[in-house]
Short mmCIF file of C-alpha atoms in Angstrom, two decimals:
data_model
loop_
_atom_site.label_atom_id
_atom_site.label_comp_id
_atom_site.label_asym_id
_atom_site.label_seq_id
_atom_site.Cartn_x
_atom_site.Cartn_y
_atom_site.Cartn_z
CA GLN A 1 8.87 -11.62 -11.95
CA GLN A 2 6.32 -10.06 -9.65
CA GLN A 3 8.86 -8.62 -7.22
CA VAL A 4 9.77 -5.03 -6.66
CA LYS A 5 13.13 -4.69 -4.93
CA GLN A 6 13.67 -1.58 -2.84
CA SER A 7 16.82 -0.19 -1.26
CA PRO A 8 18.08 0.90 1.14
CA GLN A 9 16.10 -0.60 3.99
CA SER A 10 16.84 2.45 6.12
CA LEU A 11 18.30 5.87 5.45
CA ILE A 12 19.54 8.69 7.66
CA VAL A 13 19.90 12.11 6.08
CA GLN A 14 20.76 15.49 7.52
CA LYS A 15 18.22 18.28 7.26
CA GLY A 16 18.58 20.01 3.92
CA GLY A 17 20.19 17.00 2.28
CA ILE A 18 18.94 14.83 -0.57
CA SER A 19 17.26 11.51 0.19
CA ILE A 20 17.44 8.90 -2.55
CA ILE A 21 15.52 5.63 -2.54
CA ASN A 22 15.82 3.12 -5.34
CA CYS A 23 13.56 0.42 -6.73
CA ALA A 24 13.96 -2.22 -9.42
CA TYR A 25 11.37 -4.40 -11.09
CA GLU A 26 11.42 -7.38 -13.43
CA ASN A 27 8.00 -7.54 -15.03
CA THR A 28 8.10 -5.43 -18.20
CA ALA A 29 4.28 -5.39 -18.22
CA PHE A 30 4.27 -3.00 -15.28
CA ASP A 31 3.27 0.46 -16.45
CA TYR A 32 2.41 2.38 -13.30
CA PHE A 33 4.92 3.21 -10.58
CA PRO A 34 3.73 5.06 -7.48
CA TRP A 35 5.52 5.99 -4.29
CA TYR A 36 3.72 5.91 -0.96
CA GLN A 37 4.61 7.63 2.30
CA GLN A 38 3.57 6.07 5.60
CA PHE A 39 3.77 7.66 9.04
CA PRO A 40 3.53 5.46 12.15
CA GLY A 41 -0.06 4.50 12.91
CA LYS A 42 -1.30 5.70 9.54
CA GLY A 43 -2.09 4.07 6.26
CA PRO A 44 0.16 4.71 3.26
CA ALA A 45 -0.55 7.90 1.33
CA LEU A 46 0.18 8.36 -2.35
CA LEU A 47 3.10 10.75 -2.76
CA ILE A 48 3.87 10.78 -6.46
CA ALA A 49 3.55 8.40 -9.40
CA ILE A 50 4.97 7.97 -12.87
CA ARG A 51 4.23 6.10 -16.09
CA PRO A 52 6.99 4.77 -18.40
CA ASP A 53 6.34 7.34 -21.10
CA VAL A 54 8.34 9.95 -19.17
CA SER A 55 11.76 9.72 -17.54
CA GLU A 56 11.17 12.14 -14.73
CA LYS A 57 8.31 13.65 -12.77
CA LYS A 58 8.65 16.38 -10.20
CA GLU A 59 6.19 17.57 -7.59
CA GLY A 60 7.59 20.11 -5.19
CA ARG A 61 10.60 18.63 -3.41
CA PHE A 62 9.79 15.11 -4.63
CA THR A 63 11.09 13.76 -7.94
CA ILE A 64 10.74 10.33 -9.54
CA SER A 65 13.44 9.31 -11.99
CA PHE A 66 12.55 6.41 -14.27
CA ASN A 67 14.90 4.28 -16.36
CA LYS A 68 12.84 1.96 -18.52
CA SER A 69 15.78 0.10 -20.08
CA ALA A 70 17.28 -0.66 -16.68
CA LYS A 71 13.85 -1.35 -15.14
CA GLN A 72 14.64 0.95 -12.27
CA PHE A 73 13.03 3.98 -10.70
CA SER A 74 13.98 6.16 -7.80
CA LEU A 75 12.58 8.77 -5.46
CA HIS A 76 14.59 11.88 -4.71
CA ILE A 77 13.60 14.14 -1.83
CA MET A 78 15.33 17.48 -2.12
CA ASP A 79 15.98 19.69 0.91
CA SER A 80 14.90 16.87 3.24
CA GLN A 81 13.09 17.97 6.39
CA PRO A 82 12.49 16.24 9.74
CA GLY A 83 8.80 16.10 8.79
CA ASP A 84 9.76 13.83 5.89
CA SER A 85 10.79 11.14 8.38
CA ALA A 86 8.55 8.22 7.46
CA THR A 87 8.58 4.88 5.69
CA TYR A 88 8.50 5.09 1.91
CA PHE A 89 7.21 2.33 -0.33
CA CYS A 90 7.67 2.03 -4.04
CA ALA A 91 5.14 -0.02 -5.98
CA ALA A 92 4.33 -1.19 -9.47
CA SER A 93 1.32 -2.51 -11.30
CA LYS A 94 -0.20 -3.31 -14.64
CA SER A 95 -2.98 -0.82 -15.05
CA TYR A 96 -6.37 -2.17 -15.88
CA GLY A 97 -9.68 -0.38 -16.01
CA GLY A 98 -8.14 2.66 -14.35
CA SER A 99 -7.92 1.04 -10.93
CA GLN A 100 -4.60 0.26 -9.34
CA GLY A 101 -5.57 -2.13 -6.60
CA ASN A 102 -3.18 -4.88 -7.53
CA LEU A 103 -0.04 -3.02 -6.60
CA ILE A 104 3.16 -4.91 -5.90
CA PHE A 105 4.95 -3.10 -3.12
CA GLY A 106 8.62 -2.92 -2.26
CA LYS A 107 9.67 -3.73 1.29
CA GLY A 108 9.92 -0.09 2.31
CA THR A 109 12.62 2.36 3.35
CA LYS A 110 12.58 3.96 6.76
CA LEU A 111 13.84 7.51 6.34
CA SER A 112 15.07 9.55 9.28
CA VAL A 113 15.95 13.19 8.70
CA LYS A 114 18.16 14.59 11.45
CA PRO A 115 17.80 18.26 12.41
CA SER B 1 -9.71 11.86 -2.98
CA ALA B 2 -11.53 9.41 -0.71
CA VAL B 3 -11.82 9.40 3.06
CA ILE B 4 -11.69 5.91 4.51
CA SER B 5 -12.68 5.05 8.06
CA GLN B 6 -11.57 1.74 9.49
CA LYS B 7 -12.71 0.15 12.73
CA PRO B 8 -11.33 -0.98 15.07
CA SER B 9 -8.03 0.85 14.93
CA ARG B 10 -6.42 -1.85 17.03
CA ASP B 11 -7.35 -4.98 18.91
CA ILE B 12 -5.78 -7.72 20.95
CA CYS B 13 -7.41 -11.09 20.41
CA GLN B 14 -7.10 -14.60 21.71
CA ARG B 15 -5.99 -17.50 19.56
CA GLY B 16 -8.88 -19.29 17.89
CA THR B 17 -11.26 -16.33 17.87
CA SER B 18 -12.35 -14.17 14.93
CA LEU B 19 -12.29 -10.44 14.34
CA THR B 20 -14.31 -8.44 11.84
CA ILE B 21 -12.81 -5.23 10.52
CA GLN B 22 -15.09 -2.59 9.04
CA CYS B 23 -14.24 -0.17 6.25
CA GLN B 24 -16.44 2.82 5.42
CA VAL B 25 -15.77 5.15 2.49
CA ASP B 26 -17.20 8.64 2.11
CA SER B 27 -18.10 8.12 -1.54
CA GLN B 28 -19.30 5.30 -3.74
CA VAL B 29 -16.51 3.20 -5.17
CA THR B 30 -16.59 0.15 -7.37
CA MET B 31 -13.49 -1.60 -6.13
CA MET B 32 -12.31 -2.02 -2.56
CA PHE B 33 -9.16 -3.84 -1.55
CA TRP B 34 -7.84 -5.43 1.60
CA TYR B 35 -4.11 -5.48 2.31
CA ARG B 36 -2.02 -7.03 5.04
CA GLN B 37 1.13 -5.41 6.38
CA GLN B 38 3.12 -7.75 8.59
CA PRO B 39 5.42 -6.19 11.21
CA GLY B 40 8.25 -4.33 9.51
CA GLN B 41 7.21 -5.72 6.15
CA SER B 42 5.61 -4.54 2.96
CA LEU B 43 1.96 -4.56 1.97
CA THR B 44 0.40 -7.66 0.45
CA LEU B 45 -2.97 -7.70 -1.30
CA ILE B 46 -5.38 -10.14 0.33
CA ALA B 47 -8.41 -9.73 -1.90
CA THR B 48 -10.42 -7.44 -4.11
CA ALA B 49 -14.04 -6.82 -3.16
CA ASN B 50 -16.52 -5.64 -5.76
CA GLN B 51 -20.08 -4.87 -4.81
CA GLY B 52 -22.48 -7.55 -5.96
CA SER B 53 -19.95 -10.27 -6.59
CA GLU B 54 -17.71 -12.66 -4.71
CA ALA B 55 -14.40 -11.31 -3.54
CA THR B 56 -11.33 -12.31 -5.53
CA TYR B 57 -8.52 -13.68 -3.38
CA GLU B 58 -4.82 -13.54 -4.10
CA SER B 59 -2.58 -16.56 -3.95
CA GLY B 60 -2.05 -17.67 -0.38
CA PHE B 61 -5.30 -16.23 0.94
CA VAL B 62 -8.58 -18.19 1.16
CA ILE B 63 -12.16 -17.25 1.79
CA ASP B 64 -12.56 -19.54 4.79
CA LYS B 65 -9.78 -17.70 6.60
CA PHE B 66 -10.56 -14.16 5.37
CA PRO B 67 -14.25 -13.90 4.50
CA ILE B 68 -15.19 -10.55 3.00
CA SER B 69 -18.52 -8.82 2.64
CA ARG B 70 -19.34 -5.94 0.30
CA PRO B 71 -23.01 -5.10 0.82
CA ASN B 72 -22.93 -1.71 -0.91
CA LEU B 73 -20.68 0.75 -2.72
CA THR B 74 -19.38 2.45 0.44
CA PHE B 75 -18.81 -0.39 2.91
CA SER B 76 -16.88 -3.61 3.30
CA THR B 77 -15.82 -5.95 6.07
CA LEU B 78 -12.91 -8.35 6.40
CA THR B 79 -13.05 -11.12 8.97
CA VAL B 80 -9.89 -12.79 10.21
CA SER B 81 -11.07 -16.22 11.30
CA ASN B 82 -9.66 -18.75 13.75
CA MET B 83 -6.78 -16.45 14.50
CA SER B 84 -3.26 -17.51 15.37
CA PRO B 85 -0.26 -15.38 16.40
CA GLU B 86 0.89 -15.46 12.77
CA ASP B 87 -2.13 -13.32 11.90
CA SER B 88 -0.73 -10.43 13.93
CA SER B 89 -0.46 -7.67 11.36
CA ILE B 90 -1.87 -4.38 10.25
CA TYR B 91 -4.88 -4.86 7.99
CA LEU B 92 -5.59 -2.04 5.58
CA CYS B 93 -8.64 -1.21 3.54
CA SER B 94 -8.08 0.69 0.32
CA VAL B 95 -10.13 2.01 -2.55
CA GLY B 96 -9.35 2.90 -6.09
CA THR B 97 -11.23 5.48 -8.09
CA ASP B 98 -12.69 4.67 -11.45
CA LEU B 99 -11.45 7.76 -13.19
CA ASN B 100 -7.84 7.84 -12.13
CA GLU B 101 -5.10 5.62 -10.91
CA LYS B 102 -4.88 6.67 -7.29
CA LEU B 103 -5.26 4.17 -4.50
CA PHE B 104 -6.28 5.49 -1.10
CA PHE B 105 -5.72 3.69 2.20
CA GLY B 106 -7.45 3.73 5.54
CA SER B 107 -5.40 4.08 8.72
CA GLY B 108 -5.42 0.35 9.25
CA THR B 109 -6.30 -2.07 12.02
CA GLN B 110 -3.42 -3.16 14.21
CA LEU B 111 -4.19 -6.75 15.21
CA SER B 112 -2.27 -8.64 17.88
CA VAL B 113 -3.11 -12.30 18.50
CA LEU B 114 -2.01 -13.87 21.77
#
């Protein structure tokens, strides 16, 4: 019940295309769903996050779509660029006291955007 | 946001030895977290370190193996004790902020145990 399942494991997209990464969770108590971007040799950086009270959140080229009934959420990267090539992690947690330390992470998706 | 400095950035250690990883934050934070990222794998929370109290360890992690110190609101250390090759991983320090939900990560310590 604590797992977050992420797919695909790797993804190759042409420059200008749309990258889509999917995640599914089981624990209905989760109420915070962030996406992290990690470049080689760096720690993960928060990209965008969503709570279950909305079905979509957009920040620039990055959009999270959230389906509460299906317990699924996805990251869409529009107009993908070579600079977006990184590993992306979805995560989920039960918020408490405003701090999100106990995140359950997916296994990651390695995105390569070809020029 | 928070700026997190982690040292060392990488190390190669011999089996049976210990390594202490330092984490310095540029602002005072209540909660600090230590994660492990095994090669090609996801991130797993090792423990939560609050200043002034014992660290709280997640299932599968014990204090004897991963002792943690949290002497003040900007600093923490994680020691990987009696290392074996299975401990080869990236160890990441992270902090949460009290007023929002964001979790910030340091650049990590790449540990290789021979």
